[in-house]
PDB file of C-alpha atoms and ligand atoms in Angstrom:
ATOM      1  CA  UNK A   1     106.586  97.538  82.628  1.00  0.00           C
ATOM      2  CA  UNK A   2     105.227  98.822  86.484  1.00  0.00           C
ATOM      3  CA  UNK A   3     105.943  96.135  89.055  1.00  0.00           C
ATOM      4  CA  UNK A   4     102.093  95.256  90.585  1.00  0.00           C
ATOM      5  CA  UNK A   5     102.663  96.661  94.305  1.00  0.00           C
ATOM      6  CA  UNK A   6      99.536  95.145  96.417  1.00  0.00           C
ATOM      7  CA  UNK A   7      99.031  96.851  99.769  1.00  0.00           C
ATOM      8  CA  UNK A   8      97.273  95.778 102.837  1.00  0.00           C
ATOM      9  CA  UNK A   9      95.664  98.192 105.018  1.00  0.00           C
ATOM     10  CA  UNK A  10      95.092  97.097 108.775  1.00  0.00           C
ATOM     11  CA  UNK A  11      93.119 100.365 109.344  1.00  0.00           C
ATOM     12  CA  UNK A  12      92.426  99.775 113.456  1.00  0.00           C
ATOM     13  CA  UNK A  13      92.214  95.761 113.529  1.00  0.00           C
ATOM     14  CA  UNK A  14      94.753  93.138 115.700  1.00  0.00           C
ATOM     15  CA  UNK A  15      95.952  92.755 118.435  1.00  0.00           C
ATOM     16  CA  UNK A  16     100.124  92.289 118.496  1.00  0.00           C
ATOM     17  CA  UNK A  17      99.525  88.274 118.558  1.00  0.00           C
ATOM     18  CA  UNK A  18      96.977  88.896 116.107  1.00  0.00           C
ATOM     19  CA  UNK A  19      98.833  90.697 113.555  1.00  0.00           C
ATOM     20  CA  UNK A  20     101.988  88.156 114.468  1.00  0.00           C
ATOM     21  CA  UNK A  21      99.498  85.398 113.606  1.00  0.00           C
ATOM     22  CA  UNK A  22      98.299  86.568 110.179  1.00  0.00           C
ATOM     23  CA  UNK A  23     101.719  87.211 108.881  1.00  0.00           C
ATOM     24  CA  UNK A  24     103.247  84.000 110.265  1.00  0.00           C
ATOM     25  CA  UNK A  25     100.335  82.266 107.590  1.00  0.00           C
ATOM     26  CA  UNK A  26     100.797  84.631 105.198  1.00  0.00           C
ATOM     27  CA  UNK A  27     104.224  83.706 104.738  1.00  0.00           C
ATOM     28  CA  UNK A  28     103.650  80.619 104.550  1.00  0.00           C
ATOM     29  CA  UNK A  29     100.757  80.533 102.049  1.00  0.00           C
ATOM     30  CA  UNK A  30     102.478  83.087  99.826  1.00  0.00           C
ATOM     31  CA  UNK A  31     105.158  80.820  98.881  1.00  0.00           C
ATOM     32  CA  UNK A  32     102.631  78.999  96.711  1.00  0.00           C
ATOM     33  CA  UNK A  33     102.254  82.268  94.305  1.00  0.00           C
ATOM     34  CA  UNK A  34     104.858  81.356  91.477  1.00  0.00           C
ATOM     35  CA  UNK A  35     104.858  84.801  90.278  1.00  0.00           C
ATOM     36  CA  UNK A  36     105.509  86.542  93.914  1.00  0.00           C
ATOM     37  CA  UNK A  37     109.102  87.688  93.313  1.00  0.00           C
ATOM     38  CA  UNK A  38     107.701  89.995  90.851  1.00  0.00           C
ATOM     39  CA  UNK A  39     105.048  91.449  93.019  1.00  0.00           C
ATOM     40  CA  UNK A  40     105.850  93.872  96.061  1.00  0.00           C
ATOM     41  CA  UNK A  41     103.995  93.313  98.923  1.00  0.00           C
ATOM     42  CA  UNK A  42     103.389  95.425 101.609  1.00  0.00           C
ATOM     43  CA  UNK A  43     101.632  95.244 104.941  1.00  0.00           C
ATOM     44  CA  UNK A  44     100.030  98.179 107.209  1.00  0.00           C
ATOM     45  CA  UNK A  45      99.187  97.322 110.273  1.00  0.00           C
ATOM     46  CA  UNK A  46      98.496  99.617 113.404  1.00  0.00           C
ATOM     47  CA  UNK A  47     101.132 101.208 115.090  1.00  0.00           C
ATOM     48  CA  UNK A  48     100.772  99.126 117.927  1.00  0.00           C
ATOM     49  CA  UNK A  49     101.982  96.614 115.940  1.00  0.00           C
ATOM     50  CA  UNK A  50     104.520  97.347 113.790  1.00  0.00           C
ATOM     51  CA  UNK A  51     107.557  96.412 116.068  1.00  0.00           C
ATOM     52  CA  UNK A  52     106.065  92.699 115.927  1.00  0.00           C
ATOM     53  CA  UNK A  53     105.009  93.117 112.135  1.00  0.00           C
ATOM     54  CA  UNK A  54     109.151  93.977 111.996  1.00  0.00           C
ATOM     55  CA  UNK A  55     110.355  90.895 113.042  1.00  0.00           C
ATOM     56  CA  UNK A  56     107.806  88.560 111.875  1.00  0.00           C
ATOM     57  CA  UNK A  57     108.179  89.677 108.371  1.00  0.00           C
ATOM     58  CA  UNK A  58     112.034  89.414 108.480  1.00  0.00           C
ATOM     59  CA  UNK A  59     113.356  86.865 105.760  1.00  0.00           C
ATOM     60  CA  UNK A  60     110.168  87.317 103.927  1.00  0.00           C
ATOM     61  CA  UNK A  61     108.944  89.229 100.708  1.00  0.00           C
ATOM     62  CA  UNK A  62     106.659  91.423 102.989  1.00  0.00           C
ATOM     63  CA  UNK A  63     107.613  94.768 103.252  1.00  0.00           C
ATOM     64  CA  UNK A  64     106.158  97.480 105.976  1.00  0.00           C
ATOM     65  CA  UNK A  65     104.305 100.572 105.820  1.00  0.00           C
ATOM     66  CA  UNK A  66     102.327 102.584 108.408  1.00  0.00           C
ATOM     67  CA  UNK A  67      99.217 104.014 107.957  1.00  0.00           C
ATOM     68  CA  UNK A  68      99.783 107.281 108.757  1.00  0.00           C
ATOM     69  CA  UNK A  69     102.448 110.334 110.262  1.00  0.00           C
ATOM     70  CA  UNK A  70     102.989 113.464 111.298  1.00  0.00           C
ATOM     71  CA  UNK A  71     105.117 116.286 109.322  1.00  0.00           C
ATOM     72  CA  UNK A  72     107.341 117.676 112.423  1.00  0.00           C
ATOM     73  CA  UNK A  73     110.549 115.450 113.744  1.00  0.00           C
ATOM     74  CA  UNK A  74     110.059 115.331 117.076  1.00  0.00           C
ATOM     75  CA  UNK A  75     108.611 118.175 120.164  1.00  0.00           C
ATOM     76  CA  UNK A  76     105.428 118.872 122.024  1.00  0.00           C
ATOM     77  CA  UNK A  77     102.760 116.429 119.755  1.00  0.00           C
ATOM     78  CA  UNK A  78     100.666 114.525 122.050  1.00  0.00           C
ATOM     79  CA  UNK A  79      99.567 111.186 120.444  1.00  0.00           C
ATOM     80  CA  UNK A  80     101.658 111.869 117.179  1.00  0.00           C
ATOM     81  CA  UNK A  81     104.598 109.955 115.601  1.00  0.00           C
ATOM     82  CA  UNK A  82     107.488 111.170 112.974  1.00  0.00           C
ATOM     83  CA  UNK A  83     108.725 109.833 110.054  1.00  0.00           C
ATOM     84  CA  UNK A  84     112.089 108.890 111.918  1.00  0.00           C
ATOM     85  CA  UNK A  85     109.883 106.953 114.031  1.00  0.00           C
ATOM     86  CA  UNK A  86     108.356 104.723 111.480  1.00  0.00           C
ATOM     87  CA  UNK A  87     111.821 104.662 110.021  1.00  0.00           C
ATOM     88  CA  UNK A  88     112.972 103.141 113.243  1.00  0.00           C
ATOM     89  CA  UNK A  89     110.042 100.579 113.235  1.00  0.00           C
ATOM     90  CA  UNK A  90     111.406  99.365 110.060  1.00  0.00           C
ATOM     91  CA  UNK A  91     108.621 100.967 107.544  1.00  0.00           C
ATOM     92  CA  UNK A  92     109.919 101.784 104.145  1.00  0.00           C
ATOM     93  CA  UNK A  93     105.879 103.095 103.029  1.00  0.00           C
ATOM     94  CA  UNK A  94     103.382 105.037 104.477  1.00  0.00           C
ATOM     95  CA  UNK A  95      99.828 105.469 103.714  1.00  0.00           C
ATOM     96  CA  UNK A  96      98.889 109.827 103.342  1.00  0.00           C
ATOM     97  CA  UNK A  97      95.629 111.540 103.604  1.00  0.00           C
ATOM     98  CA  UNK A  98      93.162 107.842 103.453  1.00  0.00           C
ATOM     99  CA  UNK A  99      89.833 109.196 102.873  1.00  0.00           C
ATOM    100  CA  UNK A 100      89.095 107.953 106.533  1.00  0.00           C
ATOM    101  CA  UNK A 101      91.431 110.062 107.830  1.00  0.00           C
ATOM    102  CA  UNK A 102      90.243 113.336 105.731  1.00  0.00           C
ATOM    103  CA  UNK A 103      87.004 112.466 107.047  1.00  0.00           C
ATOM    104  CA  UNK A 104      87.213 111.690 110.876  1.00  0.00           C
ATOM    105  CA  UNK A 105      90.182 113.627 112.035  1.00  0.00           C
ATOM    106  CA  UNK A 106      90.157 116.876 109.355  1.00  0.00           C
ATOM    107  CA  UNK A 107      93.043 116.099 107.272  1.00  0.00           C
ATOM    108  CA  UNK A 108      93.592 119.053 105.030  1.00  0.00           C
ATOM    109  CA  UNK A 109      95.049 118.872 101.192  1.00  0.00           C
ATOM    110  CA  UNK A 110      97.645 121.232 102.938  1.00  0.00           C
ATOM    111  CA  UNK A 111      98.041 118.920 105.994  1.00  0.00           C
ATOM    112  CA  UNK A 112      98.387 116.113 103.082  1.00  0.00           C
ATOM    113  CA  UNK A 113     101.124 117.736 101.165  1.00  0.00           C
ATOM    114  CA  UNK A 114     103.723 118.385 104.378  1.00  0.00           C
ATOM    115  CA  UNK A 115     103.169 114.474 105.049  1.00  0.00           C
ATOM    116  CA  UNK A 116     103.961 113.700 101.280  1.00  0.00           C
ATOM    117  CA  UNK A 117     106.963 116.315 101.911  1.00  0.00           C
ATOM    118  CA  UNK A 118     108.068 114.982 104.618  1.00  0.00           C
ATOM    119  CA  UNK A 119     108.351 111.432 103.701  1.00  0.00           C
ATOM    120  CA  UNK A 120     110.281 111.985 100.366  1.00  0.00           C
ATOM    121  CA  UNK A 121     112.646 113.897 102.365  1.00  0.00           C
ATOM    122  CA  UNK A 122     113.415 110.344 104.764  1.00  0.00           C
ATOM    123  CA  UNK A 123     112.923 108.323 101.921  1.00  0.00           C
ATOM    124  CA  UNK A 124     109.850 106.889 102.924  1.00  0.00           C
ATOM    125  CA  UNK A 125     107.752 105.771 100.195  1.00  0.00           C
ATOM    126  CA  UNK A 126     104.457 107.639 100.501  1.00  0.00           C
ATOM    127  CA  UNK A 127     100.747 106.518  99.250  1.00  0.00           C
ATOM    128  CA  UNK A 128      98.769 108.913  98.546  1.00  0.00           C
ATOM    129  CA  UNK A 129      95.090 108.769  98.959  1.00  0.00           C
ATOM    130  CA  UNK A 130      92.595 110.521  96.588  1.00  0.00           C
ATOM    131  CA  UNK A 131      89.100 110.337  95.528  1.00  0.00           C
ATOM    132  CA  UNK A 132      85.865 111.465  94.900  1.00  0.00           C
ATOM    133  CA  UNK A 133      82.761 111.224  97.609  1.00  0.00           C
ATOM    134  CA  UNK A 134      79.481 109.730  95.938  1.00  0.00           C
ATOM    135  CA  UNK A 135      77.760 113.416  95.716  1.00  0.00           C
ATOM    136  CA  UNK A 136      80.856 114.528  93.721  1.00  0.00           C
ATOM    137  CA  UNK A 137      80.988 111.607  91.331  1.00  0.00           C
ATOM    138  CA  UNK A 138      76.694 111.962  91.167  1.00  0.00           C
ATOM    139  CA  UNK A 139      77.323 115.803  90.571  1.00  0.00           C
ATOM    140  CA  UNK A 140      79.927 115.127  87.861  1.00  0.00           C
ATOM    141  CA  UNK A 141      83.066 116.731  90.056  1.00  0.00           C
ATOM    142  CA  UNK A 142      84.887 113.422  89.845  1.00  0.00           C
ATOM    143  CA  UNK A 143      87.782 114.788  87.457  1.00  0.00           C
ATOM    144  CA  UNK A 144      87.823 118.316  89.279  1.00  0.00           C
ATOM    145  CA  UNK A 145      87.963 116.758  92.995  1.00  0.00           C
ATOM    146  CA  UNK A 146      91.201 114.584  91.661  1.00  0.00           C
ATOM    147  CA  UNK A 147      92.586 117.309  89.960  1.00  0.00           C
ATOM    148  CA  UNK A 148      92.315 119.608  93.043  1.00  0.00           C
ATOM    149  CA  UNK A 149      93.427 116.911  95.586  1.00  0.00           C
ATOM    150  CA  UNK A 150      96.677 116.180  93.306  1.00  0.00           C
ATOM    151  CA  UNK A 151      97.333 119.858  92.834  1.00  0.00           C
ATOM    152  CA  UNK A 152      97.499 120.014  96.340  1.00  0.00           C
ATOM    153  CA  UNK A 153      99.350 117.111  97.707  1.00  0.00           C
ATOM    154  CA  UNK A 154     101.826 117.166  94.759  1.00  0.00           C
ATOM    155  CA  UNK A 155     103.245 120.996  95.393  1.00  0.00           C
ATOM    156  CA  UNK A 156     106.711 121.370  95.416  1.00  0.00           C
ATOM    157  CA  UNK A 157     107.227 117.388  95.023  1.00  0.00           C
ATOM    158  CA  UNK A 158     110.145 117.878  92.457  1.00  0.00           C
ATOM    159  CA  UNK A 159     110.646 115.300  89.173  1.00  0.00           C
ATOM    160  CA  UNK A 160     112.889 113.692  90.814  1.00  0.00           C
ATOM    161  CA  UNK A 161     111.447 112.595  93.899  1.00  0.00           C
ATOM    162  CA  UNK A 162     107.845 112.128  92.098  1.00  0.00           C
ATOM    163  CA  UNK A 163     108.015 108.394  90.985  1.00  0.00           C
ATOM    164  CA  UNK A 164     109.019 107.903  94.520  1.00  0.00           C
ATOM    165  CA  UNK A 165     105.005 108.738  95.558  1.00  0.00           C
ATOM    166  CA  UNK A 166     102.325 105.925  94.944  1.00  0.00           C
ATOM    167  CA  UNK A 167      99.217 107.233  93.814  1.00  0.00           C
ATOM    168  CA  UNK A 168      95.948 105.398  95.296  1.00  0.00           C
ATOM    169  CA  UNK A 169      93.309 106.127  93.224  1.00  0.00           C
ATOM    170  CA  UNK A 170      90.105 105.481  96.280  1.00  0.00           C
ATOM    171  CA  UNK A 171      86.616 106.536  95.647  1.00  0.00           C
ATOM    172  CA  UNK A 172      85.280 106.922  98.741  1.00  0.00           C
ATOM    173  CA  UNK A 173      81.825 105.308  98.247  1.00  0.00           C
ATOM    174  CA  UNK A 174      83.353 102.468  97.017  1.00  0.00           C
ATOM    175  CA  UNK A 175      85.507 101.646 100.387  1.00  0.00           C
ATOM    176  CA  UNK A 176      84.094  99.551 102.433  1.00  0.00           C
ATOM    177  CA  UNK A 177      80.819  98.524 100.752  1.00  0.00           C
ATOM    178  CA  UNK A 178      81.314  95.845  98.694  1.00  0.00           C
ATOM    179  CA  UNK A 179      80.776  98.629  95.313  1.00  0.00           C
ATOM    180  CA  UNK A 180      84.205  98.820  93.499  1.00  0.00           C
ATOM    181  CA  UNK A 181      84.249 101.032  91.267  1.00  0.00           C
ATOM    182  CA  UNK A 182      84.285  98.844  87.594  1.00  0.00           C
ATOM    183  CA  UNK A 183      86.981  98.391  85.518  1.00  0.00           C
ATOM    184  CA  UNK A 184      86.053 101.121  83.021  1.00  0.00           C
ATOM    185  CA  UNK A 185      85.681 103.889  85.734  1.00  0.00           C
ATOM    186  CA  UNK A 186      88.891 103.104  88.053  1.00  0.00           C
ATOM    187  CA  UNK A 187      90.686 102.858  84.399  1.00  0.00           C
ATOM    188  CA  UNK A 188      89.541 106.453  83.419  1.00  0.00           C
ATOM    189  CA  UNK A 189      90.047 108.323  86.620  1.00  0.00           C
ATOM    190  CA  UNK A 190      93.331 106.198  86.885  1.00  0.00           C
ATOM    191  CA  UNK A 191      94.587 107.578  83.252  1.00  0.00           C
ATOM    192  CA  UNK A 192      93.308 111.110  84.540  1.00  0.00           C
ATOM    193  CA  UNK A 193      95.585 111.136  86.786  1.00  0.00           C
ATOM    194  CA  UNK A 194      98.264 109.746  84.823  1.00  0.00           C
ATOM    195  CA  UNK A 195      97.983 112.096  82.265  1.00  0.00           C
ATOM    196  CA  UNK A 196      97.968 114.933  85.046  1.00  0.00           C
ATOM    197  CA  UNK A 197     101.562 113.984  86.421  1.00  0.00           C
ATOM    198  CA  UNK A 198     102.670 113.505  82.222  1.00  0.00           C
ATOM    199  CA  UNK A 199     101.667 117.667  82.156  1.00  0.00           C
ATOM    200  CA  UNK A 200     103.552 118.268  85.465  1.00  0.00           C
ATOM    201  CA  UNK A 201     106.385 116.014  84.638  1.00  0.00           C
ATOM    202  CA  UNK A 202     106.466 114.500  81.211  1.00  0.00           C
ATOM    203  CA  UNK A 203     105.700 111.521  79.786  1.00  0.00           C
ATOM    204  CA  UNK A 204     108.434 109.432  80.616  1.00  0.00           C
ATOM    205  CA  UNK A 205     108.388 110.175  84.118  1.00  0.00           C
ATOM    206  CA  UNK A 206     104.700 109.616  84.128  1.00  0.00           C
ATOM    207  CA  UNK A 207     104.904 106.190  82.913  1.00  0.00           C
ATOM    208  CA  UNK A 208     106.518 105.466  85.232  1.00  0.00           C
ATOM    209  CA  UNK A 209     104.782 106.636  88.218  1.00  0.00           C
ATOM    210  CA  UNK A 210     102.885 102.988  89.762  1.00  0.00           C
ATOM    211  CA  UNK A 211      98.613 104.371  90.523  1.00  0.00           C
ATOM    212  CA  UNK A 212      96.770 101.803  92.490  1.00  0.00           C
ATOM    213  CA  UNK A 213      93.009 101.517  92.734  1.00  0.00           C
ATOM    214  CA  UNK A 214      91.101 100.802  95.988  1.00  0.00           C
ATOM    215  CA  UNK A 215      87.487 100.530  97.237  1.00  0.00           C
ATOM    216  CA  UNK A 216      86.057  96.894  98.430  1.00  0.00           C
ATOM    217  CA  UNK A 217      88.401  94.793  96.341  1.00  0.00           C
ATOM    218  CA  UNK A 218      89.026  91.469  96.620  1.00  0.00           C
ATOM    219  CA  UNK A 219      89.688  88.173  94.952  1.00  0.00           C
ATOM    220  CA  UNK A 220      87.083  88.017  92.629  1.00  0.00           C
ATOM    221  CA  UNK A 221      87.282  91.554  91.030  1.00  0.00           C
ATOM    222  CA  UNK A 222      91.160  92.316  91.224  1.00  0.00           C
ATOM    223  CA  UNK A 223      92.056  90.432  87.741  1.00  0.00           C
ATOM    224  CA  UNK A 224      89.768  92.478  85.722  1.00  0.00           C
ATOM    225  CA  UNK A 225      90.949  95.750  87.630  1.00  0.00           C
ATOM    226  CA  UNK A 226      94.850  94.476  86.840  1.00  0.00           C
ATOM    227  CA  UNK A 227      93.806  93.998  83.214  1.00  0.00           C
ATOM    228  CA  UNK A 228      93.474  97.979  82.378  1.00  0.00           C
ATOM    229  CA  UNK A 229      96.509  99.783  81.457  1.00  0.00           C
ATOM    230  CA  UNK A 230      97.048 102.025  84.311  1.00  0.00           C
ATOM    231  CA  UNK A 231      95.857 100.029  87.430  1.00  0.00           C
ATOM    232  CA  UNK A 232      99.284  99.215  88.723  1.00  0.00           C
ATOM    233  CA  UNK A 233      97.800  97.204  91.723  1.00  0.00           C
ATOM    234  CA  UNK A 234      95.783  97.836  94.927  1.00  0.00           C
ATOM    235  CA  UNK A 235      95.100  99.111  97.959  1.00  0.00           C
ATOM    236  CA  UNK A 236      93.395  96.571 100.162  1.00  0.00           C
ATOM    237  CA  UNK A 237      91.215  96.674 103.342  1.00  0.00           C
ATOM    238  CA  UNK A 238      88.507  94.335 104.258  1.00  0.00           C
ATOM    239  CA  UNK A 239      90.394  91.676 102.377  1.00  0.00           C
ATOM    240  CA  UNK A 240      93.689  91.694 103.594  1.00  0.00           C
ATOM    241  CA  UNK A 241      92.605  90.975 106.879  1.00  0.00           C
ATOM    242  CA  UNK A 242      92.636  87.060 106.758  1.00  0.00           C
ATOM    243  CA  UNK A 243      96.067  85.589 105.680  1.00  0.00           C
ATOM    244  CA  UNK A 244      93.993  83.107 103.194  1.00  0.00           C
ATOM    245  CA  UNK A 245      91.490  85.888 101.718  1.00  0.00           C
ATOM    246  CA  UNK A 246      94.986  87.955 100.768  1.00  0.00           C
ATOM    247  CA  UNK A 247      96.683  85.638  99.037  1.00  0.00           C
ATOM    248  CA  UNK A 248      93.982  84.565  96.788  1.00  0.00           C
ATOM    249  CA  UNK A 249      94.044  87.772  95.799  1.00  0.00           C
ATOM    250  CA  UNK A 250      97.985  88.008  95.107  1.00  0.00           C
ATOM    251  CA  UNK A 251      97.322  84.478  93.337  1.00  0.00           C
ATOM    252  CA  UNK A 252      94.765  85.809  91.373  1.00  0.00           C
ATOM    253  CA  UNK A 253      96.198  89.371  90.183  1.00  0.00           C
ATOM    254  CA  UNK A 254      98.114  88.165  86.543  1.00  0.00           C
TER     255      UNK A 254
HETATM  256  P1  PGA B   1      88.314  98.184 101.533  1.00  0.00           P
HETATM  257  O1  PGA B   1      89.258  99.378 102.044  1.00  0.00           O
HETATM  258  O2  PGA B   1      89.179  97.278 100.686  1.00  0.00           O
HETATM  259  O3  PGA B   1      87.846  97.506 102.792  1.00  0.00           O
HETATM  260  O4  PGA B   1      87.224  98.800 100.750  1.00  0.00           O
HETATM  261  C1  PGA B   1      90.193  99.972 101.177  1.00  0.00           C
HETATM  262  C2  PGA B   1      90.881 101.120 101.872  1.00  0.00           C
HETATM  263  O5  PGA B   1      90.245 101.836 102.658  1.00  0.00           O
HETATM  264  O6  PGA B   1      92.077 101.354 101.666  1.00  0.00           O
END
């Protein structure tokens, strides 16, 4: 059995008292979930934030993550920040190579696979973003674009460091829009890629590995997601901005 792991991604939303605010409910409201010590919870919110996410999640189930790093340790990186640093802010997960980030800033598969690298290596856990643009899926390239992007980020990840990744299984015309992806297709790419880490590590390892699906879900659609065999949990944006909006959707994974 994979433990459900339900992220929330910030992306560039709160101020500190903001982000202070929305966990200081959420831990409040979460205590209602009767299932939530068998669900792990984690928050991204911006850098700028993170210190204060620290604290205010101390004594709670929350755990932190950051949406994004750099590969080097330390030197002449204007506007970057290291693994060590996250590590410092108290992050135990970080989100690598969000379709967002692919898009508006370049992010290679390369660039993708030294952040995956480099996180094992500090044993930070890292999720990995993949997924297919609307042309590709329209063109039929769905399977080859995953294929390709795990090919790529996965290189040199050894067996054992592999069920340490999170895969997030994100079609990128489904973020944002309100159009997740249904059951049926997140279930196929989702044992796609399953089946692609059983050939490069076998089947026990495999099954073990936890894939999350993301792309505009949120309250309403997350049970039947859950339901198929290899959706693990999710990666959350638009809804895991409001404390109340979140935990509906915790309540309502089962
Ligand atoms: P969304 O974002 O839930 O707002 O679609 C998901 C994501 O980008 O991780």
């Amino acid at each position: 059995m994979r433990r459900p792991l339900i992220v929330g991604n910030w992306k560039m939303n709160k101020t500190i008292q903001e982000a202070i605010q929305t966990i200081n409910d959420l831990k409040t409201l979460v205590t209602d979930i009767a299932n939530i010590n068998n669900i792990d919870i984690v928050i991204c919110p911006a850098y700028t934030a993170l210190y204060a996410v620290k604290h205010a999640i101390a004594h709670s189930r929350l755990m932190l993550g950051a949406q994004n790093i750099f590969w080097q340790e330390n030197g002449a990186f204007t506007g970057e920040i290291s693994t060590s640093m996250i590590k410092d802010l108290g992050c135990s997960y970080v989100i690598v190579g969000h379709s967002e980030r692919r898009q508006y800033f370049k992010e290679t598969d390369s660039d993708i696979n030294k952040k995956i690298l480099v996180s094992l290596n500090k044993n930070i856990t890292p999720i990995l973003c993949i997924g297919e643009s609307l042309q590709n899926r329209v063109d039929k390239l769905t399977f080859n674009i995953i294929k390709t992007q795990l090919e790529h980020a996965l290189a040199n990840v050894k067996s054992n460091q592999i069920t340490s990744v999170i895969i997030a299984y994100e079609p990128i015309w489904a973020i944002g829009t309100g159009q997740t992806a249904t059951p049926f297709q997140a279930q196929e790419v989702h044992l796609f890629i399953r089946k692609f880490c059983e050939d490069k590590y076998g089947y026990n390892i495999a099954d073990k590995m936890r894939i999350i699906y993301g792309g505009s879900v949120n309250s309403e659609n997350i049970s039947d997601l859950m339901k198929e065999t290899d959706i693990d949990g999710g990666l959350i944006g638009g809804a895991s901005l409001q404390a109340k909006s979140f935990t509906q959707l915790i309540k309502n994974l089962k």
